Amino acid sequence: MWSIRRLAGFGVLAVLIAVLASAGGLIRLYTDWLWFQEVGFPAVFATTLKTQVVTGVALGLAFFLVLYTNALLARRLGPRDVLITVDDQLGLPSLEVLEPYLRVFILPVSLAFAAIAGWGAAGKWDLFLRFTNPVPFETSDPLFGQDIAYYIFRLPALKYLYGEAIVALLLAGLLAGGIYVCNRALRITPRGLWLSPGARRHLLALAALFLLLKAYGYRLDMYDLLYSERAVAFGAGYADVNAQLPVLKALMLLAVLTALLAVATGFSRSWRPFLGGVGALVALAILGGAVYPGLIQKFQVVPNEIVKEQPYIDLNIKFTRMAYGLDNIEEREFPAEGQLTPADLRANDATIKNIRLWDTQPLLATYSQLQEIRTYYKFTDIDIDRYRLNGAYRQVTLSPRELSYKDLPSKIWINERLSYTHGYGAVVGPVNRVTKEGLPEFLVKDIPPAGDGELKIARPELYFGELTNDYVFLKTQSKEFHYPAGDQNVYTTYEGTGGVSIGSFGRKLLFGLRFGDIKILLSDDLGPESRILYNRNIRERVERAAPFFRYDDDPYLVVSRDGRLFWFLDGYTTSDMFPYSARTRGLGNYIRNSVKATVDAYNGTIRFYIADGADPVVRAYAQIFPGLFAGALATMPEDLRAHVRYPEGLFAAQARMFALYHMRDAQVFYNKEDLWSIPGKGADGQSPMLPYYLIMRLPAEPREEFVLLLPFTPSRKDNMIAWLAARSDPPNYGKLISYNFPKQKLIYGPRQIEARIDQDSFISQQLSLWNQRGSQVIRANLLAVPIERSLLYVQPLYLAAEKGQLPQLKRVIVAFGDRIAMEETLEGALAGVFGERAGVPATAATPASPALAPGAPGGTTLAETASEAFSRALARQRAGDWAGYGAEMKRLEETLQKLRAQPGR
């Protein structure tokens, strides 16, 4: 009995550990509640917690009752005579010795398994909320006639409950069997296995329940056929419908029959009927579940695959297009004419002015060198957006200047938690403006943010961002660093509404325990007005507030009309349970960009807006959490709504699917006759081209707009076949258009243009020359710019020292049809392609600083000027532009005369 007391002591210790863990959980729960109150979503917290408690307790209690009831029943049904041990082959101690252990362990073992099951169920709270709040799709699956909502909202929860019920019955059977072994109701004798009548009926009853549950599992397996990958297309195919489905129906009936045989066997002496039923069930599961459908697939389907599978291919095409929103893509013809004229360029002045000359990676390196100001400030990303400035619609690059805590000069607690609390401002520049030194121009720059245009940043503090640490304290006795000013620092006091009060001793104790930091409790800098900001990373912030959405990987910063900074995040509703829809790894097979979230960079205020009111999933969440959404997208403040854009993540997923599912004819789809692909970047094409934003006037549209664009090429070919555009400006936000090229006409694709650039003798010589001078040539992503009914290619080139990090825009390459030109400016390259009288307005900026003298670092020597004039003359000659050729030769002559006049010549 001493060993029992010892084990009881271990049990008490386990209880103490559980209590301490529970105390830590309660502290975290309470501080989370304070945070949800701060951000204005206490109802979300309450609903989530209530669902977790109810589901956890309900499933845990069900688990406990199943295990504990069967364990008690096994103890009660065991034989009372403890002396029956003569023919025991296991050599176990007598029941008199084992009974105290059974009495002690049954309850804690049942509670332990119940706690595990309840904890797991609590983590599935979203599953059960969706189960109880379905919203119909008003579209039914073609095999069983169920509304799609059944598969999106109900089936996942039913499958989870089925799995938990199977586990509970198996554990109950094992627990009861173990107890029967201990109390000798189940023994291995020289004559074989012996069971007492009570134990026999009990275990057979559990087997019957298991079989009935398995019959229900076969019913659920029928629905899984809608996600079969056996056929040529995703979803139930010919063999699934005509072989697998009948077998599952037979298995369901046989499982029910075998369950009845199990009950009957409990009252008879022979095991044969029950064992025969189990054998038949196993044989049918093996032969009918795998062998028979495989034979049907091999000998009936494969020899006549297109005939047998055609109706199922049609279903796969229909439901995949529906699930990814491809059925809403408007398809238009794009003739890709090679007749672009200077008049066309002038008519598309806004498009030309907004061609992006600054690629994100070189620009990020340049911003880091020119505008980080201090080592603890970092630029992590370049956002592409648009603003209306001085009456013109302008595409801009924007990068927030965030505080990097790992780069603080002194990583002491006061610096990390009290002094350095926020980033400061952002850098904004036009996408096409370049100084004479080849550096980007700025619309907003420096600290404090300064600009000479309409765009102003009045509240530059970034208390919430992508680099922020977990928590800081505001309104403390310590000085809060604001920004550097020469040799001095400027300090500030937070004036916003963000954060949770931490002025009382109780709050200090709570947050000290929450973050495991005793300095919170001991610090004299925290006063009655002090506040704590936590969950400051914008992605983690919105995920904590609404964890049931998926969020795009690229948050972007927006400057409001009154100069405040707001983060935008795109939220997706997704599922992997849409019938017949092909799946994308890591995403599922249903996606909608139904949510737009904004986060105030100063106060941390979160607002969720419904961007797609037709999506049943977001409507379900609006029904579950009535106070979550601020309203439809139209209720967003107008100055912020002007910066809503179509997300790259969704567009990329749709483009990948559209490359295959633009084919709507089953025969064409089966043969992959018109399969497209996303072109690769660079001449080697190792990585796929990424979508890019442009301000442009779509063909046949009246005005320029902000669009997201991606070209397509035929599979294993490099010529262009189509391009897909997503519109971001109201009232056309969210509309997608596919512009399809004539199949009988060759239109150069990006890789072919890259190859032609490499084959151009002048360009290749120039690139080789630059690369040999201790510099590195960086080629930006090639942009395909649709103008009118033609396609123009633009590729900027940057030059950077091998050991430097300050890329400079050196040249711009323009390609149209068979013509290619490389010049210092975009208008120069356009003139090289379309002639001196192209009439293209200048896009290069006037110098931001005085031009460097010839021969100075970063400048151009007279010899280089002469060489470039000669190269341009050759380019004009190749283009047949004899007027331009004469002008360049005249410039060459003037440059040579200046060269001769230099001292020492």
PDB file of N, CA and C in Angstrom, residues 58-59 122 196 210 229 263 403 485 500 597 778 845 859:
ATOM      1  N   ALA A  58     -18.124  19.955 -23.264  1.00  0.00           N
ATOM      2  CA  ALA A  58     -19.065  18.963 -23.801  1.00  0.00           C
ATOM      3  C   ALA A  58     -18.339  17.720 -24.308  1.00  0.00           C
ATOM      4  N   LEU A  59     -17.305  17.916 -25.100  1.00  0.00           N
ATOM      5  CA  LEU A  59     -16.595  16.756 -25.639  1.00  0.00           C
ATOM      6  C   LEU A  59     -15.789  16.064 -24.550  1.00  0.00           C
ATOM      7  N   ALA A 122     -11.658  22.293 -27.717  1.00  0.00           N
ATOM      8  CA  ALA A 122     -11.685  23.742 -27.511  1.00  0.00           C
ATOM      9  C   ALA A 122     -10.907  24.468 -28.597  1.00  0.00           C
ATOM     10  N   SER A 196     -15.765 -14.184 -19.479  1.00  0.00           N
ATOM     11  CA  SER A 196     -16.963 -14.383 -18.667  1.00  0.00           C
ATOM     12  C   SER A 196     -18.166 -13.878 -19.466  1.00  0.00           C
ATOM     13  N   PHE A 210     -19.051   0.419 -32.175  1.00  0.00           N
ATOM     14  CA  PHE A 210     -17.953   0.788 -33.081  1.00  0.00           C
ATOM     15  C   PHE A 210     -18.361   0.552 -34.539  1.00  0.00           C
ATOM     16  N   GLU A 229      -8.803  12.186 -56.098  1.00  0.00           N
ATOM     17  CA  GLU A 229      -7.750  12.521 -57.064  1.00  0.00           C
ATOM     18  C   GLU A 229      -7.422  11.325 -57.945  1.00  0.00           C
ATOM     19  N   VAL A 263     -24.277  -8.019 -31.367  1.00  0.00           N
ATOM     20  CA  VAL A 263     -25.228  -8.047 -30.264  1.00  0.00           C
ATOM     21  C   VAL A 263     -25.786  -9.462 -30.078  1.00  0.00           C
ATOM     22  N   LEU A 403      11.316  51.075 -36.606  1.00  0.00           N
ATOM     23  CA  LEU A 403      12.353  50.944 -35.596  1.00  0.00           C
ATOM     24  C   LEU A 403      12.733  49.469 -35.469  1.00  0.00           C
ATOM     25  N   ALA A 485      17.757  64.686 -34.046  1.00  0.00           N
ATOM     26  CA  ALA A 485      17.888  66.010 -34.661  1.00  0.00           C
ATOM     27  C   ALA A 485      19.342  66.449 -34.503  1.00  0.00           C
ATOM     28  N   VAL A 500      -3.264  49.653 -22.783  1.00  0.00           N
ATOM     29  CA  VAL A 500      -4.020  49.258 -21.596  1.00  0.00           C
ATOM     30  C   VAL A 500      -3.367  49.907 -20.381  1.00  0.00           C
ATOM     31  N   ALA A 597      -8.866  45.066 -43.859  1.00  0.00           N
ATOM     32  CA  ALA A 597      -8.601  45.503 -42.488  1.00  0.00           C
ATOM     33  C   ALA A 597      -7.670  46.706 -42.510  1.00  0.00           C
ATOM     34  N   ILE A 778      22.386  45.642 -62.620  1.00  0.00           N
ATOM     35  CA  ILE A 778      21.174  45.012 -62.086  1.00  0.00           C
ATOM     36  C   ILE A 778      20.047  45.251 -63.084  1.00  0.00           C
ATOM     37  N   ALA A 845      13.257  63.703 -64.061  1.00  0.00           N
ATOM     38  CA  ALA A 845      13.159  64.928 -63.287  1.00  0.00           C
ATOM     39  C   ALA A 845      14.283  65.873 -63.626  1.00  0.00           C
ATOM     40  N   GLY A 859      29.409  60.922 -62.389  1.00  0.00           N
ATOM     41  CA  GLY A 859      29.107  61.752 -63.534  1.00  0.00           C
ATOM     42  C   GLY A 859      29.447  61.043 -64.821  1.00  0.00           C
TER      43      GLY A 859
END
